[in-house]
Amino acid sequence: MADRTESSIVIEAPPGVVLDVIADFPHYPAWAGDVKEAEVLSEDGDGWADQVRFTLDAGAIKDTYVLDYTWLVDEQGTGTVSWSLVSAQVLKALDGAYTLSARGESTHVAYRLTVDVKIPMLGVLKRKAEKVIVDTALKELKKRAES
């Protein structure tokens, strides 16, 4: 069974700006360091991506995988963007969510992530990898949204 890692950050940008960065998958390689390619495979009627294929090179973990997205957000950009793994070669689970809430002119972003791999790996190493992924993703999202 996979464990879950959670963290949060305040970004000095309104929720709509942060949400736009999260939803701009083709530009992930420019700011999400380990993502080498991101391609939207399908979108719903509102233009939100339903499925996205990623190519990841995170040192020990290299994989191409597809995530299925659910967008429960309002017009201001607050709410939750969640995803679950559809297919992968190395990953067995990659499920998570960003929850965005307004804090004045800023955005509080809570991020939760569950990662599991098909290859044997000590639980403590998996948890450490999850924490690095979560912390890095939040810092890179903050940097991109505030720029």
JSON list of C-alpha atoms in Angstrom, two decimals:
[
{"chain": "A", "resi": 1, "resn": "MET", "atom": "CA", "xyz": [0.00, 0.00, 0.00]},
{"chain": "A", "resi": 2, "resn": "ALA", "atom": "CA", "xyz": [1.29, 3.44, -0.94]},
{"chain": "A", "resi": 3, "resn": "ASP", "atom": "CA", "xyz": [1.67, 6.21, 1.62]},
{"chain": "A", "resi": 4, "resn": "ARG", "atom": "CA", "xyz": [0.63, 9.80, 1.03]},
{"chain": "A", "resi": 5, "resn": "THR", "atom": "CA", "xyz": [2.73, 12.95, 1.41]},
{"chain": "A", "resi": 6, "resn": "GLU", "atom": "CA", "xyz": [1.21, 16.39, 1.96]},
{"chain": "A", "resi": 7, "resn": "SER", "atom": "CA", "xyz": [2.61, 19.90, 2.04]},
{"chain": "A", "resi": 8, "resn": "SER", "atom": "CA", "xyz": [1.47, 23.45, 1.35]},
{"chain": "A", "resi": 9, "resn": "ILE", "atom": "CA", "xyz": [2.74, 26.89, 0.35]},
{"chain": "A", "resi": 10, "resn": "VAL", "atom": "CA", "xyz": [1.44, 30.44, -0.06]},
{"chain": "A", "resi": 11, "resn": "ILE", "atom": "CA", "xyz": [1.95, 31.91, -3.53]},
{"chain": "A", "resi": 12, "resn": "GLU", "atom": "CA", "xyz": [1.89, 35.68, -4.02]},
{"chain": "A", "resi": 13, "resn": "ALA", "atom": "CA", "xyz": [-0.52, 35.52, -6.95]},
{"chain": "A", "resi": 14, "resn": "PRO", "atom": "CA", "xyz": [-4.32, 35.16, -7.17]},
{"chain": "A", "resi": 15, "resn": "PRO", "atom": "CA", "xyz": [-5.81, 31.64, -7.48]},
{"chain": "A", "resi": 16, "resn": "GLY", "atom": "CA", "xyz": [-6.73, 32.17, -11.14]},
{"chain": "A", "resi": 17, "resn": "VAL", "atom": "CA", "xyz": [-3.08, 32.81, -12.05]},
{"chain": "A", "resi": 18, "resn": "VAL", "atom": "CA", "xyz": [-1.91, 29.75, -10.10]},
{"chain": "A", "resi": 19, "resn": "LEU", "atom": "CA", "xyz": [-4.62, 27.62, -11.72]},
{"chain": "A", "resi": 20, "resn": "ASP", "atom": "CA", "xyz": [-3.55, 28.83, -15.18]},
{"chain": "A", "resi": 21, "resn": "VAL", "atom": "CA", "xyz": [0.01, 27.66, -14.47]},
{"chain": "A", "resi": 22, "resn": "ILE", "atom": "CA", "xyz": [-1.23, 24.26, -13.27]},
{"chain": "A", "resi": 23, "resn": "ALA", "atom": "CA", "xyz": [-3.43, 23.86, -16.37]},
{"chain": "A", "resi": 24, "resn": "ASP", "atom": "CA", "xyz": [-0.73, 24.91, -18.87]},
{"chain": "A", "resi": 25, "resn": "PHE", "atom": "CA", "xyz": [0.67, 21.41, -19.37]},
{"chain": "A", "resi": 26, "resn": "PRO", "atom": "CA", "xyz": [2.66, 22.05, -22.58]},
{"chain": "A", "resi": 27, "resn": "HIS", "atom": "CA", "xyz": [4.84, 24.51, -20.61]},
{"chain": "A", "resi": 28, "resn": "TYR", "atom": "CA", "xyz": [5.63, 22.12, -17.72]},
{"chain": "A", "resi": 29, "resn": "PRO", "atom": "CA", "xyz": [9.09, 21.27, -19.14]},
{"chain": "A", "resi": 30, "resn": "ALA", "atom": "CA", "xyz": [10.02, 24.97, -18.81]},
{"chain": "A", "resi": 31, "resn": "TRP", "atom": "CA", "xyz": [9.42, 25.06, -15.05]},
{"chain": "A", "resi": 32, "resn": "ALA", "atom": "CA", "xyz": [8.82, 21.55, -13.66]},
{"chain": "A", "resi": 33, "resn": "GLY", "atom": "CA", "xyz": [12.41, 20.32, -13.69]},
{"chain": "A", "resi": 34, "resn": "ASP", "atom": "CA", "xyz": [11.89, 16.56, -13.94]},
{"chain": "A", "resi": 35, "resn": "VAL", "atom": "CA", "xyz": [9.13, 16.76, -16.58]},
{"chain": "A", "resi": 36, "resn": "LYS", "atom": "CA", "xyz": [10.76, 16.52, -19.99]},
{"chain": "A", "resi": 37, "resn": "GLU", "atom": "CA", "xyz": [7.53, 16.46, -22.03]},
{"chain": "A", "resi": 38, "resn": "ALA", "atom": "CA", "xyz": [3.81, 16.97, -21.39]},
{"chain": "A", "resi": 39, "resn": "GLU", "atom": "CA", "xyz": [1.11, 16.43, -24.00]},
{"chain": "A", "resi": 40, "resn": "VAL", "atom": "CA", "xyz": [-2.63, 16.91, -23.55]},
{"chain": "A", "resi": 41, "resn": "LEU", "atom": "CA", "xyz": [-4.32, 13.80, -24.97]},
{"chain": "A", "resi": 42, "resn": "SER", "atom": "CA", "xyz": [-7.94, 14.84, -24.38]},
{"chain": "A", "resi": 43, "resn": "GLU", "atom": "CA", "xyz": [-9.93, 17.80, -23.03]},
{"chain": "A", "resi": 44, "resn": "ASP", "atom": "CA", "xyz": [-13.44, 18.21, -21.73]},
{"chain": "A", "resi": 45, "resn": "GLY", "atom": "CA", "xyz": [-15.89, 20.73, -23.18]},
{"chain": "A", "resi": 46, "resn": "ASP", "atom": "CA", "xyz": [-14.56, 23.56, -20.98]},
{"chain": "A", "resi": 47, "resn": "GLY", "atom": "CA", "xyz": [-11.02, 23.23, -22.28]},
{"chain": "A", "resi": 48, "resn": "TRP", "atom": "CA", "xyz": [-9.66, 21.57, -19.11]},
{"chain": "A", "resi": 49, "resn": "ALA", "atom": "CA", "xyz": [-7.34, 18.66, -19.83]},
{"chain": "A", "resi": 50, "resn": "ASP", "atom": "CA", "xyz": [-8.86, 15.24, -19.09]},
{"chain": "A", "resi": 51, "resn": "GLN", "atom": "CA", "xyz": [-5.78, 13.13, -19.85]},
{"chain": "A", "resi": 52, "resn": "VAL", "atom": "CA", "xyz": [-2.14, 14.18, -20.13]},
{"chain": "A", "resi": 53, "resn": "ARG", "atom": "CA", "xyz": [0.93, 12.14, -21.07]},
{"chain": "A", "resi": 54, "resn": "PHE", "atom": "CA", "xyz": [4.16, 13.04, -19.27]},
{"chain": "A", "resi": 55, "resn": "THR", "atom": "CA", "xyz": [7.76, 12.00, -19.81]},
{"chain": "A", "resi": 56, "resn": "LEU", "atom": "CA", "xyz": [9.61, 12.07, -16.49]},
{"chain": "A", "resi": 57, "resn": "ASP", "atom": "CA", "xyz": [13.33, 11.90, -15.79]},
{"chain": "A", "resi": 58, "resn": "ALA", "atom": "CA", "xyz": [13.75, 12.14, -12.03]},
{"chain": "A", "resi": 59, "resn": "GLY", "atom": "CA", "xyz": [17.14, 10.46, -11.71]},
{"chain": "A", "resi": 60, "resn": "ALA", "atom": "CA", "xyz": [16.28, 7.03, -10.34]},
{"chain": "A", "resi": 61, "resn": "ILE", "atom": "CA", "xyz": [12.80, 7.12, -11.85]},
{"chain": "A", "resi": 62, "resn": "LYS", "atom": "CA", "xyz": [12.39, 7.55, -15.59]},
{"chain": "A", "resi": 63, "resn": "ASP", "atom": "CA", "xyz": [8.95, 6.91, -17.03]},
{"chain": "A", "resi": 64, "resn": "THR", "atom": "CA", "xyz": [6.29, 7.92, -19.51]},
{"chain": "A", "resi": 65, "resn": "TYR", "atom": "CA", "xyz": [2.85, 7.93, -17.94]},
{"chain": "A", "resi": 66, "resn": "VAL", "atom": "CA", "xyz": [-0.71, 9.16, -18.46]},
{"chain": "A", "resi": 67, "resn": "LEU", "atom": "CA", "xyz": [-2.73, 10.97, -15.79]},
{"chain": "A", "resi": 68, "resn": "ASP", "atom": "CA", "xyz": [-6.49, 11.48, -15.69]},
{"chain": "A", "resi": 69, "resn": "TYR", "atom": "CA", "xyz": [-7.53, 14.90, -14.30]},
{"chain": "A", "resi": 70, "resn": "THR", "atom": "CA", "xyz": [-10.62, 16.13, -12.44]},
{"chain": "A", "resi": 71, "resn": "TRP", "atom": "CA", "xyz": [-11.19, 19.90, -12.18]},
{"chain": "A", "resi": 72, "resn": "LEU", "atom": "CA", "xyz": [-13.43, 20.97, -9.28]},
{"chain": "A", "resi": 73, "resn": "VAL", "atom": "CA", "xyz": [-12.63, 24.68, -9.41]},
{"chain": "A", "resi": 74, "resn": "ASP", "atom": "CA", "xyz": [-14.69, 27.85, -9.51]},
{"chain": "A", "resi": 75, "resn": "GLU", "atom": "CA", "xyz": [-14.37, 30.88, -11.77]},
{"chain": "A", "resi": 76, "resn": "GLN", "atom": "CA", "xyz": [-11.88, 32.54, -9.41]},
{"chain": "A", "resi": 77, "resn": "GLY", "atom": "CA", "xyz": [-9.57, 29.52, -9.55]},
{"chain": "A", "resi": 78, "resn": "THR", "atom": "CA", "xyz": [-10.25, 28.17, -6.08]},
{"chain": "A", "resi": 79, "resn": "GLY", "atom": "CA", "xyz": [-11.01, 24.51, -5.54]},
{"chain": "A", "resi": 80, "resn": "THR", "atom": "CA", "xyz": [-9.26, 21.22, -6.28]},
{"chain": "A", "resi": 81, "resn": "VAL", "atom": "CA", "xyz": [-7.42, 19.79, -9.25]},
{"chain": "A", "resi": 82, "resn": "SER", "atom": "CA", "xyz": [-6.87, 16.06, -8.76]},
{"chain": "A", "resi": 83, "resn": "TRP", "atom": "CA", "xyz": [-5.29, 13.34, -10.85]},
{"chain": "A", "resi": 84, "resn": "SER", "atom": "CA", "xyz": [-4.86, 9.60, -10.95]},
{"chain": "A", "resi": 85, "resn": "LEU", "atom": "CA", "xyz": [-2.55, 7.31, -12.87]},
{"chain": "A", "resi": 86, "resn": "VAL", "atom": "CA", "xyz": [-3.98, 5.70, -16.01]},
{"chain": "A", "resi": 87, "resn": "SER", "atom": "CA", "xyz": [-0.88, 3.96, -17.37]},
{"chain": "A", "resi": 88, "resn": "ALA", "atom": "CA", "xyz": [2.89, 3.82, -16.87]},
{"chain": "A", "resi": 89, "resn": "GLN", "atom": "CA", "xyz": [5.88, 1.50, -17.19]},
{"chain": "A", "resi": 90, "resn": "VAL", "atom": "CA", "xyz": [7.62, 2.10, -13.85]},
{"chain": "A", "resi": 91, "resn": "LEU", "atom": "CA", "xyz": [4.99, 3.82, -11.73]},
{"chain": "A", "resi": 92, "resn": "LYS", "atom": "CA", "xyz": [2.27, 1.77, -10.05]},
{"chain": "A", "resi": 93, "resn": "ALA", "atom": "CA", "xyz": [0.50, 4.78, -8.48]},
{"chain": "A", "resi": 94, "resn": "LEU", "atom": "CA", "xyz": [0.74, 8.52, -8.97]},
{"chain": "A", "resi": 95, "resn": "ASP", "atom": "CA", "xyz": [-2.37, 10.06, -7.47]},
{"chain": "A", "resi": 96, "resn": "GLY", "atom": "CA", "xyz": [-2.62, 13.53, -6.04]},
{"chain": "A", "resi": 97, "resn": "ALA", "atom": "CA", "xyz": [-4.27, 16.91, -5.87]},
{"chain": "A", "resi": 98, "resn": "TYR", "atom": "CA", "xyz": [-3.69, 20.63, -5.64]},
{"chain": "A", "resi": 99, "resn": "THR", "atom": "CA", "xyz": [-6.23, 22.47, -3.48]},
{"chain": "A", "resi": 100, "resn": "LEU", "atom": "CA", "xyz": [-6.23, 26.24, -4.05]},
{"chain": "A", "resi": 101, "resn": "SER", "atom": "CA", "xyz": [-7.78, 28.74, -1.64]},
{"chain": "A", "resi": 102, "resn": "ALA", "atom": "CA", "xyz": [-7.66, 32.53, -1.69]},
{"chain": "A", "resi": 103, "resn": "ARG", "atom": "CA", "xyz": [-5.72, 34.36, 1.00]},
{"chain": "A", "resi": 104, "resn": "GLY", "atom": "CA", "xyz": [-6.35, 38.01, 0.15]},
{"chain": "A", "resi": 105, "resn": "GLU", "atom": "CA", "xyz": [-4.41, 38.62, -3.07]},
{"chain": "A", "resi": 106, "resn": "SER", "atom": "CA", "xyz": [-2.41, 35.41, -2.51]},
{"chain": "A", "resi": 107, "resn": "THR", "atom": "CA", "xyz": [-3.16, 31.71, -2.89]},
{"chain": "A", "resi": 108, "resn": "HIS", "atom": "CA", "xyz": [-2.71, 28.94, -0.38]},
{"chain": "A", "resi": 109, "resn": "VAL", "atom": "CA", "xyz": [-1.86, 25.73, -2.25]},
{"chain": "A", "resi": 110, "resn": "ALA", "atom": "CA", "xyz": [-2.12, 22.38, -0.49]},
{"chain": "A", "resi": 111, "resn": "TYR", "atom": "CA", "xyz": [-0.56, 19.46, -2.38]},
{"chain": "A", "resi": 112, "resn": "ARG", "atom": "CA", "xyz": [-1.02, 15.79, -1.63]},
{"chain": "A", "resi": 113, "resn": "LEU", "atom": "CA", "xyz": [0.66, 12.98, -3.51]},
{"chain": "A", "resi": 114, "resn": "THR", "atom": "CA", "xyz": [0.79, 9.20, -3.46]},
{"chain": "A", "resi": 115, "resn": "VAL", "atom": "CA", "xyz": [3.56, 7.52, -5.42]},
{"chain": "A", "resi": 116, "resn": "ASP", "atom": "CA", "xyz": [4.27, 3.83, -5.79]},
{"chain": "A", "resi": 117, "resn": "VAL", "atom": "CA", "xyz": [6.62, 2.06, -8.17]},
{"chain": "A", "resi": 118, "resn": "LYS", "atom": "CA", "xyz": [6.59, -1.41, -9.66]},
{"chain": "A", "resi": 119, "resn": "ILE", "atom": "CA", "xyz": [10.22, -2.04, -8.73]},
{"chain": "A", "resi": 120, "resn": "PRO", "atom": "CA", "xyz": [11.07, -2.99, -5.13]},
{"chain": "A", "resi": 121, "resn": "MET", "atom": "CA", "xyz": [11.96, 0.07, -3.05]},
{"chain": "A", "resi": 122, "resn": "LEU", "atom": "CA", "xyz": [12.20, 0.58, 0.69]},
{"chain": "A", "resi": 123, "resn": "GLY", "atom": "CA", "xyz": [9.25, 2.47, 2.13]},
{"chain": "A", "resi": 124, "resn": "VAL", "atom": "CA", "xyz": [11.49, 5.12, 3.66]},
{"chain": "A", "resi": 125, "resn": "LEU", "atom": "CA", "xyz": [13.07, 5.81, 0.26]},
{"chain": "A", "resi": 126, "resn": "LYS", "atom": "CA", "xyz": [9.64, 6.08, -1.38]},
{"chain": "A", "resi": 127, "resn": "ARG", "atom": "CA", "xyz": [8.47, 8.55, 1.27]},
{"chain": "A", "resi": 128, "resn": "LYS", "atom": "CA", "xyz": [11.65, 10.61, 0.86]},
{"chain": "A", "resi": 129, "resn": "ALA", "atom": "CA", "xyz": [11.16, 10.67, -2.93]},
{"chain": "A", "resi": 130, "resn": "GLU", "atom": "CA", "xyz": [7.53, 11.76, -2.45]},
{"chain": "A", "resi": 131, "resn": "LYS", "atom": "CA", "xyz": [8.60, 14.57, -0.13]},
{"chain": "A", "resi": 132, "resn": "VAL", "atom": "CA", "xyz": [11.22, 15.79, -2.61]},
{"chain": "A", "resi": 133, "resn": "ILE", "atom": "CA", "xyz": [8.66, 15.68, -5.45]},
{"chain": "A", "resi": 134, "resn": "VAL", "atom": "CA", "xyz": [6.03, 17.57, -3.43]},
{"chain": "A", "resi": 135, "resn": "ASP", "atom": "CA", "xyz": [8.42, 20.21, -2.07]},
{"chain": "A", "resi": 136, "resn": "THR", "atom": "CA", "xyz": [10.05, 20.77, -5.46]},
{"chain": "A", "resi": 137, "resn": "ALA", "atom": "CA", "xyz": [6.69, 20.97, -7.26]},
{"chain": "A", "resi": 138, "resn": "LEU", "atom": "CA", "xyz": [5.38, 23.57, -4.82]},
{"chain": "A", "resi": 139, "resn": "LYS", "atom": "CA", "xyz": [8.54, 25.70, -5.00]},
{"chain": "A", "resi": 140, "resn": "GLU", "atom": "CA", "xyz": [8.62, 25.53, -8.81]},
{"chain": "A", "resi": 141, "resn": "LEU", "atom": "CA", "xyz": [4.87, 26.34, -9.04]},
{"chain": "A", "resi": 142, "resn": "LYS", "atom": "CA", "xyz": [5.39, 29.33, -6.72]},
{"chain": "A", "resi": 143, "resn": "LYS", "atom": "CA", "xyz": [8.32, 30.61, -8.79]},
{"chain": "A", "resi": 144, "resn": "ARG", "atom": "CA", "xyz": [6.41, 30.25, -12.07]},
{"chain": "A", "resi": 145, "resn": "ALA", "atom": "CA", "xyz": [3.16, 31.81, -10.79]},
{"chain": "A", "resi": 146, "resn": "GLU", "atom": "CA", "xyz": [4.95, 34.75, -9.18]},
{"chain": "A", "resi": 147, "resn": "SER", "atom": "CA", "xyz": [7.04, 35.55, -12.26]}
]
